[in-house]
C-alpha cells in the first residue's frame, strides 16, 4: 500500500499567508482521518474507536489553533516546557476551544509536578520511580493524572533499536504499581515500533501485552501506537490512539521526530 505524504508547505507559507497554511493543514487532517478510517474498516473496526493525537512539537501555536477550529482537540508535546508555553498561549485565545493535552516524551521526575499542574495525560511512564513522583505531585495538587505505561519494543538486547519504555516483562508489575498509586489513573499502554522492517509483529506483541494488562486493570483500555508512517499497522493491531505529527503539520523545523516519545531522531 502506498501512503501519500503530507502536502508540502505552499509557497505562500513562506510569505506568511495564513489562509494558504490553514488550507494545507485542513487537507492534511482530512488525509490522516481518511487513512485511519480506511485502516479501521479494513480491520473490521469502528473508525470512531481510534482517536487521533496530533503531535505538535516544534510547530507554532497558530497551527494548533487551525486544527482545533476543525475539531481536532487532542494535542501532544514531547517536552513539558513547550507544552506549558503552548497551552498557556492558546488558553488565552477565546477563539480556540478547550484542548486536551498529552505528554509523549520522556519525563524526568523533577518535572512531574509541572506536568501534573498542566492536567496532561502522560503516555511515557516507564519506571516505578516516575509513577511515584507523579503520584506525590497529584496528591499535593489534589489532582488525578491519566497515565499510560510505555513499553519498549526494541527486543531484549535492544537489537531492534532502542525506543524507550519499560521491558515487556516488567510492564505488568509497573501497571500494578500505577494502578495502586493514589492520584494516578492507569489508562493503558503506549509504544513505538522498532525502526525499520515491518511494524506489524511488534504491534502484535504490544496488543497481546495490553490484553494481559487489561485483564487485571479493566480501565486500562487505551493502546497508544502508530505514527505517520505506520498508523495502518497499529490500527490493525488494535490501537485506540495514533500519534501523528509529520503527516499533519509537515516537516519539522528541527531535525527531530516529535512522534518518537524519546525525542530522538527517527522516521515519522
mmCIF file of C-alpha atoms in Angstrom:
data_model
loop_
_atom_site.group_PDB
_atom_site.id
_atom_site.type_symbol
_atom_site.label_atom_id
_atom_site.label_comp_id
_atom_site.label_asym_id
_atom_site.label_seq_id
_atom_site.Cartn_x
_atom_site.Cartn_y
_atom_site.Cartn_z
ATOM 1 C CA UNK A 1 0.000 0.000 0.000
ATOM 2 C CA UNK A 2 1.388 3.386 -0.979
ATOM 3 C CA UNK A 3 0.880 6.081 1.616
ATOM 4 C CA UNK A 4 0.908 9.631 0.378
ATOM 5 C CA UNK A 5 2.985 12.037 2.388
ATOM 6 C CA UNK A 6 1.711 15.282 3.830
ATOM 7 C CA UNK A 7 1.164 18.101 1.416
ATOM 8 C CA UNK A 8 4.317 20.260 1.267
ATOM 9 C CA UNK A 9 4.110 23.803 2.540
ATOM 10 C CA UNK A 10 2.532 26.112 -0.007
ATOM 11 C CA UNK A 11 4.948 28.748 -1.400
ATOM 12 C CA UNK A 12 2.767 31.384 0.159
ATOM 13 C CA UNK A 13 3.521 29.935 3.585
ATOM 14 C CA UNK A 14 6.982 31.461 3.399
ATOM 15 C CA UNK A 15 5.355 34.835 2.746
ATOM 16 C CA UNK A 16 3.258 34.456 5.884
ATOM 17 C CA UNK A 17 -0.140 33.980 4.233
ATOM 18 C CA UNK A 18 -2.203 32.238 6.928
ATOM 19 C CA UNK A 19 -5.053 31.224 4.624
ATOM 20 C CA UNK A 20 -2.851 29.012 2.452
ATOM 21 C CA UNK A 21 -1.324 27.418 5.534
ATOM 22 C CA UNK A 22 -4.766 26.786 7.016
ATOM 23 C CA UNK A 23 -5.883 25.116 3.795
ATOM 24 C CA UNK A 24 -2.782 22.917 3.795
ATOM 25 C CA UNK A 25 -3.365 21.829 7.396
ATOM 26 C CA UNK A 26 -7.038 21.152 6.708
ATOM 27 C CA UNK A 27 -6.145 18.961 3.723
ATOM 28 C CA UNK A 28 -3.595 17.035 5.770
ATOM 29 C CA UNK A 29 -6.125 16.500 8.547
ATOM 30 C CA UNK A 30 -8.644 15.114 6.051
ATOM 31 C CA UNK A 31 -5.992 12.791 4.622
ATOM 32 C CA UNK A 32 -4.960 11.429 8.023
ATOM 33 C CA UNK A 33 -8.541 10.914 9.131
ATOM 34 C CA UNK A 34 -9.248 9.096 5.872
ATOM 35 C CA UNK A 35 -6.266 6.801 6.463
ATOM 36 C CA UNK A 36 -7.472 5.987 9.974
ATOM 37 C CA UNK A 37 -10.992 5.364 8.696
ATOM 38 C CA UNK A 38 -9.785 3.056 5.917
ATOM 39 C CA UNK A 39 -7.447 1.122 8.216
ATOM 40 C CA UNK A 40 -10.150 0.625 10.821
ATOM 41 C CA UNK A 41 -12.704 -0.573 8.289
ATOM 42 C CA UNK A 42 -10.172 -2.943 6.720
ATOM 43 C CA UNK A 43 -9.585 -4.421 10.185
ATOM 44 C CA UNK A 44 -13.302 -4.746 10.870
ATOM 45 C CA UNK A 45 -13.199 -1.996 13.482
ATOM 46 C CA UNK A 46 -15.304 1.083 14.087
ATOM 47 C CA UNK A 47 -13.275 4.128 12.943
ATOM 48 C CA UNK A 48 -14.730 6.053 15.869
ATOM 49 C CA UNK A 49 -12.817 3.715 18.203
ATOM 50 C CA UNK A 50 -9.485 5.177 17.027
ATOM 51 C CA UNK A 51 -8.551 8.641 18.286
ATOM 52 C CA UNK A 52 -6.111 10.946 16.532
ATOM 53 C CA UNK A 53 -3.484 12.583 18.731
ATOM 54 C CA UNK A 54 -1.823 15.466 16.891
ATOM 55 C CA UNK A 55 1.857 15.768 17.849
ATOM 56 C CA UNK A 56 2.637 19.460 17.578
ATOM 57 C CA UNK A 57 6.242 19.579 18.770
ATOM 58 C CA UNK A 58 8.241 22.494 17.274
ATOM 59 C CA UNK A 59 5.208 23.738 15.366
ATOM 60 C CA UNK A 60 3.643 27.085 16.255
ATOM 61 C CA UNK A 61 0.571 27.548 18.383
ATOM 62 C CA UNK A 62 -1.121 29.073 15.330
ATOM 63 C CA UNK A 63 -1.043 25.685 13.586
ATOM 64 C CA UNK A 64 -2.621 24.055 16.625
ATOM 65 C CA UNK A 65 -5.342 26.709 16.584
ATOM 66 C CA UNK A 66 -6.134 25.950 12.938
ATOM 67 C CA UNK A 67 -6.582 22.243 13.617
ATOM 68 C CA UNK A 68 -8.566 22.958 16.779
ATOM 69 C CA UNK A 69 -11.016 25.035 14.748
ATOM 70 C CA UNK A 70 -11.509 21.967 12.551
ATOM 71 C CA UNK A 71 -12.410 19.791 15.529
ATOM 72 C CA UNK A 72 -9.010 18.286 16.393
ATOM 73 C CA UNK A 73 -8.798 18.823 20.155
ATOM 74 C CA UNK A 74 -6.139 16.358 21.360
ATOM 75 C CA UNK A 75 -2.529 17.526 21.050
ATOM 76 C CA UNK A 76 0.774 16.167 22.321
ATOM 77 C CA UNK A 77 4.190 17.567 23.079
ATOM 78 C CA UNK A 78 7.493 15.896 23.895
ATOM 79 C CA UNK A 79 8.708 18.405 26.454
ATOM 80 C CA UNK A 80 6.980 19.925 29.445
ATOM 81 C CA UNK A 81 8.322 23.422 28.762
ATOM 82 C CA UNK A 82 6.932 23.549 25.230
ATOM 83 C CA UNK A 83 3.634 22.052 26.350
ATOM 84 C CA UNK A 84 3.316 24.655 29.094
ATOM 85 C CA UNK A 85 4.042 27.603 26.831
ATOM 86 C CA UNK A 86 1.810 26.474 24.015
ATOM 87 C CA UNK A 87 -1.087 25.539 26.289
ATOM 88 C CA UNK A 88 -0.908 28.903 28.061
ATOM 89 C CA UNK A 89 -0.834 30.864 24.815
ATOM 90 C CA UNK A 90 -3.793 29.027 23.334
ATOM 91 C CA UNK A 91 -5.831 29.195 26.536
ATOM 92 C CA UNK A 92 -5.741 32.995 26.251
ATOM 93 C CA UNK A 93 -7.316 32.926 22.789
ATOM 94 C CA UNK A 94 -11.128 32.952 23.123
ATOM 95 C CA UNK A 95 -11.453 31.605 19.578
ATOM 96 C CA UNK A 96 -9.665 28.361 20.489
ATOM 97 C CA UNK A 97 -11.832 25.668 22.113
ATOM 98 C CA UNK A 98 -10.689 23.826 25.217
ATOM 99 C CA UNK A 99 -7.875 21.455 24.284
ATOM 100 C CA UNK A 100 -6.765 18.152 25.778
ATOM 101 C CA UNK A 101 -3.002 17.989 26.198
ATOM 102 C CA UNK A 102 -0.773 14.915 26.301
ATOM 103 C CA UNK A 103 2.909 14.392 27.049
ATOM 104 C CA UNK A 104 4.552 11.706 24.901
ATOM 105 C CA UNK A 105 8.206 12.457 25.615
ATOM 106 C CA UNK A 106 10.455 11.087 28.306
ATOM 107 C CA UNK A 107 9.694 12.717 31.635
ATOM 108 C CA UNK A 108 12.177 13.430 34.405
ATOM 109 C CA UNK A 109 10.960 13.105 37.962
ATOM 110 C CA UNK A 110 11.760 16.749 38.701
ATOM 111 C CA UNK A 111 9.236 17.745 36.014
ATOM 112 C CA UNK A 112 6.426 15.630 37.481
ATOM 113 C CA UNK A 113 4.801 18.477 39.409
ATOM 114 C CA UNK A 114 4.813 20.710 36.331
ATOM 115 C CA UNK A 115 3.115 18.194 34.077
ATOM 116 C CA UNK A 116 0.524 17.386 36.743
ATOM 117 C CA UNK A 117 -0.219 21.096 37.064
ATOM 118 C CA UNK A 118 -0.929 21.212 33.324
ATOM 119 C CA UNK A 119 -3.500 18.420 33.574
ATOM 120 C CA UNK A 120 -1.862 16.482 30.750
ATOM 121 C CA UNK A 121 -2.212 12.776 30.098
ATOM 122 C CA UNK A 122 1.238 11.192 30.452
ATOM 123 C CA UNK A 123 1.936 8.499 27.845
ATOM 124 C CA UNK A 124 5.518 7.745 28.848
ATOM 125 C CA UNK A 125 5.645 6.262 32.345
ATOM 126 C CA UNK A 126 8.451 3.726 32.096
ATOM 127 C CA UNK A 127 9.567 3.157 35.689
ATOM 128 C CA UNK A 128 8.065 2.948 39.148
ATOM 129 C CA UNK A 129 10.051 5.906 40.484
ATOM 130 C CA UNK A 130 8.426 8.174 37.913
ATOM 131 C CA UNK A 131 4.985 6.841 38.807
ATOM 132 C CA UNK A 132 5.696 7.608 42.459
ATOM 133 C CA UNK A 133 6.797 11.150 41.614
ATOM 134 C CA UNK A 134 3.617 11.752 39.631
ATOM 135 C CA UNK A 135 1.511 10.314 42.446
ATOM 136 C CA UNK A 136 3.158 12.605 45.001
ATOM 137 C CA UNK A 137 2.571 15.630 42.782
ATOM 138 C CA UNK A 138 -1.022 14.595 42.172
ATOM 139 C CA UNK A 139 -1.603 14.277 45.913
ATOM 140 C CA UNK A 140 -0.067 17.660 46.653
ATOM 141 C CA UNK A 141 -2.146 19.351 43.966
ATOM 142 C CA UNK A 142 -5.350 17.417 44.589
ATOM 143 C CA UNK A 143 -5.464 16.104 41.037
ATOM 144 C CA UNK A 144 -5.898 12.778 39.274
ATOM 145 C CA UNK A 145 -3.447 12.095 36.441
ATOM 146 C CA UNK A 146 -4.221 9.842 33.485
ATOM 147 C CA UNK A 147 -1.209 7.639 32.766
ATOM 148 C CA UNK A 148 -0.101 5.166 30.107
ATOM 149 C CA UNK A 149 2.795 2.776 30.643
ATOM 150 C CA UNK A 150 5.361 2.932 27.850
ATOM 151 C CA UNK A 151 6.589 -0.410 26.509
ATOM 152 C CA UNK A 152 9.993 -0.952 24.903
ATOM 153 C CA UNK A 153 9.505 -2.968 21.703
ATOM 154 C CA UNK A 154 13.210 -2.936 20.835
ATOM 155 C CA UNK A 155 13.909 -6.519 21.889
ATOM 156 C CA UNK A 156 15.633 -7.979 24.977
ATOM 157 C CA UNK A 157 19.041 -6.642 23.961
ATOM 158 C CA UNK A 158 17.782 -3.589 22.125
ATOM 159 C CA UNK A 159 18.617 -5.351 18.893
ATOM 160 C CA UNK A 160 15.648 -3.762 17.136
ATOM 161 C CA UNK A 161 16.613 -0.265 18.192
ATOM 162 C CA UNK A 162 16.069 1.486 21.500
ATOM 163 C CA UNK A 163 12.778 3.404 21.509
ATOM 164 C CA UNK A 164 12.273 3.957 25.224
ATOM 165 C CA UNK A 165 9.926 2.312 27.670
ATOM 166 C CA UNK A 166 9.843 -0.490 30.189
ATOM 167 C CA UNK A 167 10.873 -4.005 29.114
ATOM 168 C CA UNK A 168 7.748 -6.052 28.311
ATOM 169 C CA UNK A 169 8.395 -8.452 31.184
ATOM 170 C CA UNK A 170 8.316 -5.526 33.641
ATOM 171 C CA UNK A 171 5.122 -3.973 32.316
ATOM 172 C CA UNK A 172 2.556 -5.979 34.354
ATOM 173 C CA UNK A 173 4.346 -5.086 37.601
ATOM 174 C CA UNK A 174 4.633 -1.435 36.592
ATOM 175 C CA UNK A 175 0.966 -1.378 35.610
ATOM 176 C CA UNK A 176 0.091 -2.762 39.042
ATOM 177 C CA UNK A 177 2.154 -0.018 40.687
ATOM 178 C CA UNK A 178 0.439 2.697 38.660
ATOM 179 C CA UNK A 179 -2.966 1.177 39.301
ATOM 180 C CA UNK A 180 -2.346 1.139 43.047
ATOM 181 C CA UNK A 181 -0.908 4.660 43.251
ATOM 182 C CA UNK A 182 -3.286 7.269 44.674
ATOM 183 C CA UNK A 183 -3.818 10.110 42.261
ATOM 184 C CA UNK A 184 -2.940 8.077 39.169
ATOM 185 C CA UNK A 185 -5.394 6.507 36.746
ATOM 186 C CA UNK A 186 -3.976 3.755 34.538
ATOM 187 C CA UNK A 187 -5.378 4.251 31.044
ATOM 188 C CA UNK A 188 -3.368 1.695 29.057
ATOM 189 C CA UNK A 189 -0.097 1.154 27.213
ATOM 190 C CA UNK A 190 1.958 3.131 24.718
ATOM 191 C CA UNK A 191 4.823 2.108 22.448
ATOM 192 C CA UNK A 192 6.815 2.992 19.350
ATOM 193 C CA UNK A 193 7.530 0.334 16.722
ATOM 194 C CA UNK A 194 11.178 -0.625 16.159
ATOM 195 C CA UNK A 195 12.976 1.255 13.419
ATOM 196 C CA UNK A 196 12.950 -0.382 10.007
ATOM 197 C CA UNK A 197 11.164 -3.502 8.881
ATOM 198 C CA UNK A 198 7.549 -4.493 9.303
ATOM 199 C CA UNK A 199 5.976 -2.934 12.420
ATOM 200 C CA UNK A 200 3.118 -5.463 12.491
ATOM 201 C CA UNK A 201 4.870 -8.134 14.622
ATOM 202 C CA UNK A 202 5.888 -5.565 17.239
ATOM 203 C CA UNK A 203 2.393 -4.116 17.374
ATOM 204 C CA UNK A 204 1.018 -7.635 17.679
ATOM 205 C CA UNK A 205 3.209 -8.248 20.732
ATOM 206 C CA UNK A 206 2.083 -4.946 22.177
ATOM 207 C CA UNK A 207 -1.586 -5.827 21.687
ATOM 208 C CA UNK A 208 -1.113 -9.174 23.440
ATOM 209 C CA UNK A 209 0.584 -7.462 26.377
ATOM 210 C CA UNK A 210 -2.187 -4.863 26.505
ATOM 211 C CA UNK A 211 -4.791 -7.621 26.741
ATOM 212 C CA UNK A 212 -2.879 -9.144 29.649
ATOM 213 C CA UNK A 213 -2.749 -5.821 31.486
ATOM 214 C CA UNK A 214 -6.397 -5.127 30.746
ATOM 215 C CA UNK A 215 -7.385 -8.452 32.330
ATOM 216 C CA UNK A 216 -6.068 -7.144 35.659
ATOM 217 C CA UNK A 217 -6.958 -3.494 35.086
ATOM 218 C CA UNK A 218 -10.224 -3.237 33.101
ATOM 219 C CA UNK A 219 -9.951 0.544 32.919
ATOM 220 C CA UNK A 220 -6.652 0.324 31.034
ATOM 221 C CA UNK A 221 -8.387 0.236 27.676
ATOM 222 C CA UNK A 222 -6.181 2.597 25.676
ATOM 223 C CA UNK A 223 -3.461 1.426 23.295
ATOM 224 C CA UNK A 224 -1.379 4.350 22.026
ATOM 225 C CA UNK A 225 0.593 3.171 18.992
ATOM 226 C CA UNK A 226 1.299 4.173 15.420
ATOM 227 C CA UNK A 227 2.753 7.303 13.859
ATOM 228 C CA UNK A 228 2.661 8.909 10.415
ATOM 229 C CA UNK A 229 4.397 6.038 8.653
ATOM 230 C CA UNK A 230 2.876 3.039 10.399
ATOM 231 C CA UNK A 231 -0.540 4.022 11.699
ATOM 232 C CA UNK A 232 -2.289 1.447 9.497
ATOM 233 C CA UNK A 233 -0.375 -1.419 11.105
ATOM 234 C CA UNK A 234 -1.135 -0.027 14.550
ATOM 235 C CA UNK A 235 -4.856 0.288 13.854
ATOM 236 C CA UNK A 236 -4.897 -3.264 12.515
ATOM 237 C CA UNK A 237 -3.319 -4.437 15.784
ATOM 238 C CA UNK A 238 -5.948 -2.644 17.858
ATOM 239 C CA UNK A 239 -4.543 0.819 18.582
ATOM 240 C CA UNK A 240 -7.108 3.172 20.087
ATOM 241 C CA UNK A 241 -4.829 6.225 19.779
ATOM 242 C CA UNK A 242 -2.472 7.056 16.912
ATOM 243 C CA UNK A 243 0.126 9.797 17.383
ATOM 244 C CA UNK A 244 0.622 11.765 14.171
ATOM 245 C CA UNK A 245 2.859 14.763 13.629
ATOM 246 C CA UNK A 246 4.592 14.935 10.257
ATOM 247 C CA UNK A 247 1.578 13.823 8.202
ATOM 248 C CA UNK A 248 -0.443 16.622 9.788
ATOM 249 C CA UNK A 249 1.956 19.508 10.215
ATOM 250 C CA UNK A 250 4.615 18.713 7.626
ATOM 251 C CA UNK A 251 8.373 18.631 8.131
ATOM 252 C CA UNK A 252 9.577 19.972 11.435
ATOM 253 C CA UNK A 253 11.840 22.998 11.778
ATOM 254 C CA UNK A 254 14.267 20.866 13.811
ATOM 255 C CA UNK A 255 15.824 17.557 12.765
ATOM 256 C CA UNK A 256 13.917 15.558 15.349
ATOM 257 C CA UNK A 257 10.911 13.302 15.453
ATOM 258 C CA UNK A 258 8.216 14.639 17.712
ATOM 259 C CA UNK A 259 6.220 11.474 17.358
ATOM 260 C CA UNK A 260 9.026 9.444 18.922
ATOM 261 C CA UNK A 261 8.455 9.637 22.698
ATOM 262 C CA UNK A 262 12.213 9.675 23.278
ATOM 263 C CA UNK A 263 12.510 12.898 21.290
ATOM 264 C CA UNK A 264 15.388 11.356 19.330
ATOM 265 C CA UNK A 265 15.830 11.123 15.597
ATOM 266 C CA UNK A 266 13.558 8.569 13.988
ATOM 267 C CA UNK A 267 11.416 8.191 10.930
ATOM 268 C CA UNK A 268 7.901 9.578 11.187
#
